[in-house]
Coordinates of C-alpha atoms in Angstrom, one line a residue:
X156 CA 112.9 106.1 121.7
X157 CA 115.8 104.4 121.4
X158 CA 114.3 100.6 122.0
X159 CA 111.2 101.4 120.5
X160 CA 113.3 101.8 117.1
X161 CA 115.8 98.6 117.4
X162 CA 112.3 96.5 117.5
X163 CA 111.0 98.5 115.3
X164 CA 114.2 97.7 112.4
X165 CA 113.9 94.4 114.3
X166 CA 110.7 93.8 113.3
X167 CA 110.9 95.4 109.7
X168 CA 113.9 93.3 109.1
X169 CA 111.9 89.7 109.7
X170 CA 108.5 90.9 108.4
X171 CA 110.0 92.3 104.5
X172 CA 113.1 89.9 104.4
X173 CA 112.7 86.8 106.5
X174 CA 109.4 86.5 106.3
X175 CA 107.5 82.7 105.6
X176 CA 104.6 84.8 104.3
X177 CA 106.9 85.0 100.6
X178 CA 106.3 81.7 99.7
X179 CA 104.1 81.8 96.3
X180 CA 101.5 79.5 98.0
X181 CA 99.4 82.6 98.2
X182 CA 98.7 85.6 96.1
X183 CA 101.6 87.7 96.4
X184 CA 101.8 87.9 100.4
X185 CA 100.0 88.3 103.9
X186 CA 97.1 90.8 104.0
X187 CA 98.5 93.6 105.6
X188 CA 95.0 95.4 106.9
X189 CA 91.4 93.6 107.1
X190 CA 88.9 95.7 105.3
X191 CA 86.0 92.6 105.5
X192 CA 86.2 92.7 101.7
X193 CA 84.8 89.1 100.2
X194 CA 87.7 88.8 97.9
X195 CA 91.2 88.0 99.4
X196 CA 92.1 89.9 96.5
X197 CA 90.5 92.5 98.0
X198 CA 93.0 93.8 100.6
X199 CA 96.3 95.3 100.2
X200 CA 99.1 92.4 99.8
X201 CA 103.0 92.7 101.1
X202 CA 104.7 92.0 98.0
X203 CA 106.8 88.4 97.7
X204 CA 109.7 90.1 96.4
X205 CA 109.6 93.4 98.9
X206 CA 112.9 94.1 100.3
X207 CA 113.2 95.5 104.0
X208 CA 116.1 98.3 102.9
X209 CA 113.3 100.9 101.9
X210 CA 111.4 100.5 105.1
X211 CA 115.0 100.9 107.5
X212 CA 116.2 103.6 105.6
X213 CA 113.0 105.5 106.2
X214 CA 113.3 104.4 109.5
X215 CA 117.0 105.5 109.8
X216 CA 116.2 109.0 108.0
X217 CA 112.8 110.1 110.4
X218 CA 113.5 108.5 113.8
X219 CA 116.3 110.2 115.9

């Protein structure tokens, strides 16, 4: 459990605060889930500005 949650913050860490997916090239970040909707507005969006603290402290909190 232990390695699964240092990739885990690993990953949450690069994905929400490193990530080249916040460039404003695109409509407010990578699609997150594919739900074959015709608009790429369609799908949930990461937001640009997201910030990875909320995700490791969730992470910190529920995972022993």
């Amino acid at each position: 459990l232990a390695t699964i949650k240092k990739w885990l913050s690993l990953f949450l860490f690069r994905f929400f605060e490193i990530s080249q997916f916040k460039r404003s090239a695109v409509p407010n970040g990578p699609k997150v889930i594919s739900g074959g909707a015709l608009s790429p507005r369609g799908d949930w969006r990461a937001p640009s500005d997201g910030n990875a603290r909320v995700w490791l402290d969730e992470l910190e909190a529920n995972v022993p």
